[in-house]
Each structure stands twice: as C-alpha cells, then as structure tokens.
Tab-separated table of C-alpha atoms and ligand atoms in Angstrom:
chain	number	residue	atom	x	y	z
A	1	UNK	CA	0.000	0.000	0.000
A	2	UNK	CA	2.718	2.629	0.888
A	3	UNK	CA	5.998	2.141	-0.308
A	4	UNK	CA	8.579	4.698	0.863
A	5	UNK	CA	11.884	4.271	-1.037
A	6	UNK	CA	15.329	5.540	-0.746
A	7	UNK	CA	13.882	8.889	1.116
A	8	UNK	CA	16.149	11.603	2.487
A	9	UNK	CA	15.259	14.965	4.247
A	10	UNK	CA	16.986	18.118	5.000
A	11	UNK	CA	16.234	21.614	7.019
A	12	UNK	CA	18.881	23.068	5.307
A	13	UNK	CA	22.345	21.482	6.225
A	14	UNK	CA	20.890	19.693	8.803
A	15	UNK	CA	20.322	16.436	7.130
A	16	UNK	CA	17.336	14.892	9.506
A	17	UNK	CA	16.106	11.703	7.319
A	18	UNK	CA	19.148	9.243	5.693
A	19	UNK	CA	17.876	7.440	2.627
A	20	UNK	CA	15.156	5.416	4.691
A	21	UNK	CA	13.288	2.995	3.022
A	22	UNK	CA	9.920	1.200	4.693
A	23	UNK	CA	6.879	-0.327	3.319
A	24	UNK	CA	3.083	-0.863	4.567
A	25	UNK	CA	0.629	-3.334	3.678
A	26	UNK	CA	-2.977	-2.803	3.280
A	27	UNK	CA	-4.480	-3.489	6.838
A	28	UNK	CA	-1.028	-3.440	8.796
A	29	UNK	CA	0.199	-1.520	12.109
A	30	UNK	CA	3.216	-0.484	12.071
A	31	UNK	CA	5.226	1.315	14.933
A	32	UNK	CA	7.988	3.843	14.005
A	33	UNK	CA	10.214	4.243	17.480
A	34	UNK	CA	13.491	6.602	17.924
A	35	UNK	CA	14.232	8.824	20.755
A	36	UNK	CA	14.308	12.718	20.454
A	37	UNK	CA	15.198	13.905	16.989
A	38	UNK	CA	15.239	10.715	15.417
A	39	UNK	CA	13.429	11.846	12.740
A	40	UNK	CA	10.157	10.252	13.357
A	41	UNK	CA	7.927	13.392	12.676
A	42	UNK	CA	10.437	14.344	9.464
A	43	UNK	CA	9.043	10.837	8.397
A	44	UNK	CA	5.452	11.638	8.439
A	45	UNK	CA	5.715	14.922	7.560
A	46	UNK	CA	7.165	13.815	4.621
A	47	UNK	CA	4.785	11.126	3.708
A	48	UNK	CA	2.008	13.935	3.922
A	49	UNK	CA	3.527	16.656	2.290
A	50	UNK	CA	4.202	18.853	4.593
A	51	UNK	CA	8.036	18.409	4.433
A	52	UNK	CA	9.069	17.713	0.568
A	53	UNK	CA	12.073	15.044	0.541
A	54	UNK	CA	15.411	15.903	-1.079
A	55	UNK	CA	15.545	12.557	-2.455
A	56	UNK	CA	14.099	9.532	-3.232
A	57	UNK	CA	10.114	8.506	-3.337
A	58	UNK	CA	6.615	7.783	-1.858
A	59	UNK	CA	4.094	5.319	-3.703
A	60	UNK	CA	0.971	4.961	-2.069
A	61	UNK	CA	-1.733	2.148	-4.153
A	62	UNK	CA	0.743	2.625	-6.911
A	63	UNK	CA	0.784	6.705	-7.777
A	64	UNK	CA	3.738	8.448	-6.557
A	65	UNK	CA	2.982	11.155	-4.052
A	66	UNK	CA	6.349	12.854	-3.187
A	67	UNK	CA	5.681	15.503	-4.997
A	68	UNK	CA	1.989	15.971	-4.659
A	69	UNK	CA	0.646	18.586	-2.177
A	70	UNK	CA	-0.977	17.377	1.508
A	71	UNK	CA	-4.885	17.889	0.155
A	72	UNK	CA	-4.023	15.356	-2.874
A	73	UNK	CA	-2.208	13.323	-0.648
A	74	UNK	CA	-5.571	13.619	2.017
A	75	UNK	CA	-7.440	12.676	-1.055
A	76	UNK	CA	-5.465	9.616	-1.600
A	77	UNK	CA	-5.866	8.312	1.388
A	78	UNK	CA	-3.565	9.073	3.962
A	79	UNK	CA	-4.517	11.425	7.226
A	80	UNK	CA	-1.981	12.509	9.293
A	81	UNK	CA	-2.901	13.055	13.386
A	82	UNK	CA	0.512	15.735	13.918
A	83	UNK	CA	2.515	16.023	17.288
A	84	UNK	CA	0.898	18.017	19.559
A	85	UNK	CA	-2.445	17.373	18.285
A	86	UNK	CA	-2.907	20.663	16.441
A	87	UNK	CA	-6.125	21.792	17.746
A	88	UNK	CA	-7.384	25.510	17.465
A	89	UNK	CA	-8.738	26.479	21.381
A	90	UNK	CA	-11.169	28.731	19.712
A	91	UNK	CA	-13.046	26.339	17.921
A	92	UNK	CA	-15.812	23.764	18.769
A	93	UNK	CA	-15.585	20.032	18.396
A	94	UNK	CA	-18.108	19.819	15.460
A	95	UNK	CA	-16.309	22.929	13.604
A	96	UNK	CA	-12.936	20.959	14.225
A	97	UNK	CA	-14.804	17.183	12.538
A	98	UNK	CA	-16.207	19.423	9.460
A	99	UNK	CA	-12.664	20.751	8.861
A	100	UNK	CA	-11.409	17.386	8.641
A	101	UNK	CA	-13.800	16.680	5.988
A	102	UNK	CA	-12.711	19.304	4.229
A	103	UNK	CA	-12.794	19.106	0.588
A	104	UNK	CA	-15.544	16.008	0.693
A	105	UNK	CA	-18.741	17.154	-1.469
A	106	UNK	CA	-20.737	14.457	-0.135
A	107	UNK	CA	-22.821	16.297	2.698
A	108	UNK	CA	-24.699	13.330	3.897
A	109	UNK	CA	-21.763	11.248	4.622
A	110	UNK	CA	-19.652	13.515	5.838
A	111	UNK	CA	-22.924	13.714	8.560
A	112	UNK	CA	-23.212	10.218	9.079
A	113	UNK	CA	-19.071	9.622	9.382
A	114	UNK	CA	-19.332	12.932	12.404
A	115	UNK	CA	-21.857	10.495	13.540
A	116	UNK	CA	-19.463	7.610	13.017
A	117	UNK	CA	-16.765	9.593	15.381
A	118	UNK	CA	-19.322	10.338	17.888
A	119	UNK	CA	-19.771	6.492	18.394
A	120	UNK	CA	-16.265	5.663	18.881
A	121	UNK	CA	-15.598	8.389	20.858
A	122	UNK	CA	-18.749	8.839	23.251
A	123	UNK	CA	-17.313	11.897	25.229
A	124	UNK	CA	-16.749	14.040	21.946
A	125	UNK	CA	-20.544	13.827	21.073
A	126	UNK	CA	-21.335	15.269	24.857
A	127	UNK	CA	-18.705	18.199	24.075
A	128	UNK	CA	-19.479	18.724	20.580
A	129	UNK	CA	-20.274	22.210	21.154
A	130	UNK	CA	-17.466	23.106	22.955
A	131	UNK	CA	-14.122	25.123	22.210
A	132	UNK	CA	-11.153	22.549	22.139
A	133	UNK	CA	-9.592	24.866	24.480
A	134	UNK	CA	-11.648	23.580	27.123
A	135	UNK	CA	-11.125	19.747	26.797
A	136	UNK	CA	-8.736	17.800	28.761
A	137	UNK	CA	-6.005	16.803	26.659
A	138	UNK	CA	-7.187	13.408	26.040
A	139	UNK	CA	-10.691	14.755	25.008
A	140	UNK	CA	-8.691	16.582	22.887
A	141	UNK	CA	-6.398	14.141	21.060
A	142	UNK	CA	-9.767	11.976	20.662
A	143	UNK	CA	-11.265	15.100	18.576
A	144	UNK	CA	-7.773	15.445	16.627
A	145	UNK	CA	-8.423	11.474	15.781
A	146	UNK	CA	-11.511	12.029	14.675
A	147	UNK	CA	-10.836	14.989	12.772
A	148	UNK	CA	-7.919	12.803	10.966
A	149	UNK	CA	-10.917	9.767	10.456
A	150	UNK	CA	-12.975	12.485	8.449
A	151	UNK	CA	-10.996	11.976	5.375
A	152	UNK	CA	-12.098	8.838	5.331
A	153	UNK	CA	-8.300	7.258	5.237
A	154	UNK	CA	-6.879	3.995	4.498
A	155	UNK	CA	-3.481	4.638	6.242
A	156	UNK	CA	-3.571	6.624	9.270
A	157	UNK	CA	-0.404	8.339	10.731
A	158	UNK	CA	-0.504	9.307	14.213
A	159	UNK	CA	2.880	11.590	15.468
A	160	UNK	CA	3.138	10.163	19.810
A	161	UNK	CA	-0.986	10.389	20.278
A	162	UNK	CA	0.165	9.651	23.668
A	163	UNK	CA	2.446	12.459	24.705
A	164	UNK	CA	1.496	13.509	27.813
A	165	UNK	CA	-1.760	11.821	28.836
A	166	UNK	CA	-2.395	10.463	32.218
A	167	UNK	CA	-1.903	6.319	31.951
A	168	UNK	CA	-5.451	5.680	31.826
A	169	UNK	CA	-6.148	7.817	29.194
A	170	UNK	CA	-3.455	6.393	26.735
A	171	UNK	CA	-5.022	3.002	27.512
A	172	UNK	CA	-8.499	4.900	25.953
A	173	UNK	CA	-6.371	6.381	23.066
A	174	UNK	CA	-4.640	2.656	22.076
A	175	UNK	CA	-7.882	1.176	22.063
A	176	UNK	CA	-9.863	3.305	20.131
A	177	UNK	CA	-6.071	3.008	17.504
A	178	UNK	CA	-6.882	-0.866	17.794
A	179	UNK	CA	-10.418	-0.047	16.943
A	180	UNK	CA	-9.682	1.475	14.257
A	181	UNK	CA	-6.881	-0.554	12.910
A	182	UNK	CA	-9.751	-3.508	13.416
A	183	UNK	CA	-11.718	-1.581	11.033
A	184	UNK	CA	-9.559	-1.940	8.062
A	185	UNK	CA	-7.171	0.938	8.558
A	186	UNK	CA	-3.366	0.552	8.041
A	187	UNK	CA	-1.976	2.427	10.728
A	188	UNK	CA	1.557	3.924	10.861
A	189	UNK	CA	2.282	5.214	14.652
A	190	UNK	CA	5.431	7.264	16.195
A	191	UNK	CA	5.755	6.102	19.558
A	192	UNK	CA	9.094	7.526	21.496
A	193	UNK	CA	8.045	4.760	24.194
A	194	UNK	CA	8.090	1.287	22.463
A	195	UNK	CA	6.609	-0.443	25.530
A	196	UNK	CA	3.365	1.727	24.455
A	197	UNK	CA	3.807	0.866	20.646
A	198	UNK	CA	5.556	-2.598	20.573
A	199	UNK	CA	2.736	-4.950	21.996
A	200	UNK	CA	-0.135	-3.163	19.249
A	201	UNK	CA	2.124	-3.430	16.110
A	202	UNK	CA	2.673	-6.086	13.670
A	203	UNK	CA	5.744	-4.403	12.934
A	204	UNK	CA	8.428	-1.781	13.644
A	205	UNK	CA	11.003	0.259	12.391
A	206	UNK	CA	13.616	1.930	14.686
A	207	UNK	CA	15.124	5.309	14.144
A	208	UNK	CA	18.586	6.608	15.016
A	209	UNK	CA	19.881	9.900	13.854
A	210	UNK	CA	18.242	9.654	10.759
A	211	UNK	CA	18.269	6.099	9.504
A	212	UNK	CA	16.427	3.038	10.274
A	213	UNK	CA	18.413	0.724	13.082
A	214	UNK	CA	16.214	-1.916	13.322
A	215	UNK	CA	13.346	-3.426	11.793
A	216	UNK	CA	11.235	-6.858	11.916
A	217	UNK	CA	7.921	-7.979	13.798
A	218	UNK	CA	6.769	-6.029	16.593
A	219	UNK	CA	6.767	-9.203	18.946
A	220	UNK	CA	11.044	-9.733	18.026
A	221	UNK	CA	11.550	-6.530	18.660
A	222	UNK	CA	10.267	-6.683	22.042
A	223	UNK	CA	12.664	-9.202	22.410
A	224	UNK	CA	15.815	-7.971	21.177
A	225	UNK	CA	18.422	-7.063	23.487
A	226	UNK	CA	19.368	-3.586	22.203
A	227	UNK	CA	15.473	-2.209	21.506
A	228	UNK	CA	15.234	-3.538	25.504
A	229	UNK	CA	18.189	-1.480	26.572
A	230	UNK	CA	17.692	1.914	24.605
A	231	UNK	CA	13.506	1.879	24.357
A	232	UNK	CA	12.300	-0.347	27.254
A	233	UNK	CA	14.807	0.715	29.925
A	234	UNK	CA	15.824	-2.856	30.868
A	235	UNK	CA	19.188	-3.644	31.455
B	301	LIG	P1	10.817	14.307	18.508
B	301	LIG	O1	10.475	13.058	19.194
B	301	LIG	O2	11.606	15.264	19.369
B	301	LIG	O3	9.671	14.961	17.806
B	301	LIG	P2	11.696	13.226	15.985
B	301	LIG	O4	12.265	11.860	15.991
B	301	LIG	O5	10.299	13.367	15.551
B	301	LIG	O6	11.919	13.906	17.398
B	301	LIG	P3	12.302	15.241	14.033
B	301	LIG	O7	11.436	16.256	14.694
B	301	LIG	O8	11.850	14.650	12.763
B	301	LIG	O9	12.663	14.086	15.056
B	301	LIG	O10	13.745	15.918	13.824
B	301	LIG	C1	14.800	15.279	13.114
B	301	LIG	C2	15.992	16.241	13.014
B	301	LIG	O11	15.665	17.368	12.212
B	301	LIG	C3	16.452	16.790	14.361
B	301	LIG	O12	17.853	16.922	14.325
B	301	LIG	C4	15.801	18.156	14.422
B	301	LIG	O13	16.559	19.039	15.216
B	301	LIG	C5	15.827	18.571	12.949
B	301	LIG	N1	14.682	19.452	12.624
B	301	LIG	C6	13.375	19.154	12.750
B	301	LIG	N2	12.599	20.171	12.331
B	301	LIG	C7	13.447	21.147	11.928
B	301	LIG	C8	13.274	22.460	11.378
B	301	LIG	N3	12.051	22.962	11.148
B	301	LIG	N4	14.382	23.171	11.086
B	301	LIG	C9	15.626	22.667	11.305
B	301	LIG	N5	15.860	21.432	11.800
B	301	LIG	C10	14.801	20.693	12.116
C-alpha cells in the first residue's frame, strides 16, 4: 500500500532523514520508534507533504505522491494526526470534525461519518459544542483522531498520540487506535516509548539519527536485546 523508497530529508544542512526505506501493507500496524530527533515526525511529515524530501520517493496504491501537495495526498488516502495534536482552542468540536472533511462534497456522509466519530468516541458527542480549548487533553487528542478519520483514510499516521496523557487515558487512546486498525485501517504510529507501541504493532522500524536501526515484527523486537536497553529501559 505505501511504499517509501530511498527517502532523504533536510532543514537546510541539517540532514534529519538518511535514505530510509519502509513499506506498509494494506491493513497493517506499524510502529515507528526513535528517541528525540530521530526523525520520526520528518518521516510523516514527509509522507504527507508537509516536508518535501530531497531525495528519493513515496508510492501509495501505486501513484507516486512525493511531490503531490498534503490535500491530494488527504485525497489519496492518507490522514496525518501531527505532534501536539494541532487543535485551534477557539473552535468547537463539530467545527474541528467538518474541517477534517474538508474538501468532501458528499454532505450526507460527511454527517453520518461525524456520527461515526461520535460512536467511537462517546465523550466528543457530549462536548461537541465546545471550544477545544476547554477539553482535557485526552478529550482533545480523541477530537484530533476524529478529525484525521474524516478523510475517510486507508493509512492513518498518528505523530506520539500519547504524549502527555495520564496512563489511563493512553489506555483509551490505544484502544480506540486498535479499533480502528480492526476496522480496516493501516496504521503507521510514532511512539518515542516502544513499551506503548511494541505490543499493538505487527511491525516496527527503529530510528537513530536519521536512519532506520532496526526493523522486523513487533513481537522480536520486544525481544531484542538492544530495543530492551535503549527503548524499554531494561538492562
Ligand atoms: P521528537 O520526538 O523530538 O519529535 P523526531 O524523531 O520526531 O523527534 P524530528 O522532529 O523529525 O525528530 O527531527 C529530526 C531532526 O531534524 C532533528 O535533528 C531536528 O533538530 C531537525 N529538525 C526538525 N525540524 C526542523 C526544522 N524545522 N528546522 C531545522 N531542523 C529541524
């Protein structure tokens, strides 16, 4: 489904992506891990546009995208749920949902998919009216979810949706990502803890400085004595 080949990033002479190469079947989850400037968000931002490469290439269901700008890219099929959830304070759940379906000419589903969110994510519908800036921050990385889930994708990309939430929230945020990844969704998901991402993912990929460490099955990973010493703090 996605096939990123031979891709390499700069911010001017800081070179933050090596030539990284990863691919994504239809229907997988796959966990990107890497500690603090990694690269991990260069990745996705890259994949949706937002950060062209300097080299190489992105095919997603066979079209390359590298070049094509983040609404095509939306329209292809890929959402991206950024770091830091990106939520505007001043505007209301709904307002943030219908934003997400930006684009989308077909009014009646994009009502019955707000509906859609509102069923996964129960407390949304009750706030619906609200500014984001009053939501907790897990209320508020369920709306920037749901806002991502308005385009209708087939591979999701969520940038740490954990970052800061209270333990028994991120156990509500993985579940609704299993949910969704039940659903059909591919899911590609930056984790800087891989004790959060490890045990949900078919597979990973590992980030250092730029290029990919490690890869293999989630479940390996878990296993393997370096990805235990750097990521899961065991000796
Ligand atoms: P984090 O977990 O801190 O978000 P990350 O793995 O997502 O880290 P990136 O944010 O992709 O890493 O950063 C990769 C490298 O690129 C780092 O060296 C970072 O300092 C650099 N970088 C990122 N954004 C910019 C920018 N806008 N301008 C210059 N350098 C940048």
């Amino acid at each position: 489904m996605l096939s990123v080949e031979s891709l390499s990033c700069r911010y001017g002479g800081v070179v933050a992506l090596r030539q990284i190469s990863l691919t994504i079947a239809a229907g997988e989850f796959v966990a990107l891990i890497g500690a603090n400037g990694a690269g991990k968000t260069t990745l996705l931002r890259a994949i949706s546009g937002l950060t062209p490469p300097y080299e190489g290439r992105v095919i997603f269901n066979g079209q390359p995208i590298e070049r094509a700008s983040c609404a095509q890219i939306v329209r292809a099929g890929i959402a991206h749920c950024p770091e830091e959830r990106k939520i505007w304070p001043h505007i209301t759940v709904q307002e943030h949902l219908r934003l997400g379906a930006f684009g989308r000419k077909d009014t009646k589903e994009v009502a019955r998919d707000i509906d859609r969110v509102y069923a996964i994510f129960p407390k949304v519908l009750e706030r619906r009216k609200q500014v984001c800036g009053t939501l907790s921050g897990g209320e508020q990385q369920m709306v920037a979810i749901g806002r991502a889930l308005m385009s209708r994708p087939k591979l999701l990309m969520l940038d740490e949706p954990n970052l800061g939430l209270a333990p028994l929230v991120v156990e509500q945020v993985i579940d609704v990502i299993r949910a969704i990844h039940r659903d059909g969704t591919s899911i590609l998901m930056v984790e800087q803890s891989a004790a959060l991402a490890l045990p949900h993912a078919d597979r990973a990929f590992v980030l250092e400085n730029g290029s990919i460490a490690k890869q293999g099955r989630a479940r390996d990973l878990l296993q393997d004595p370096d990805v235990k010493r750097a990521y899961l703090g065991e000796e």
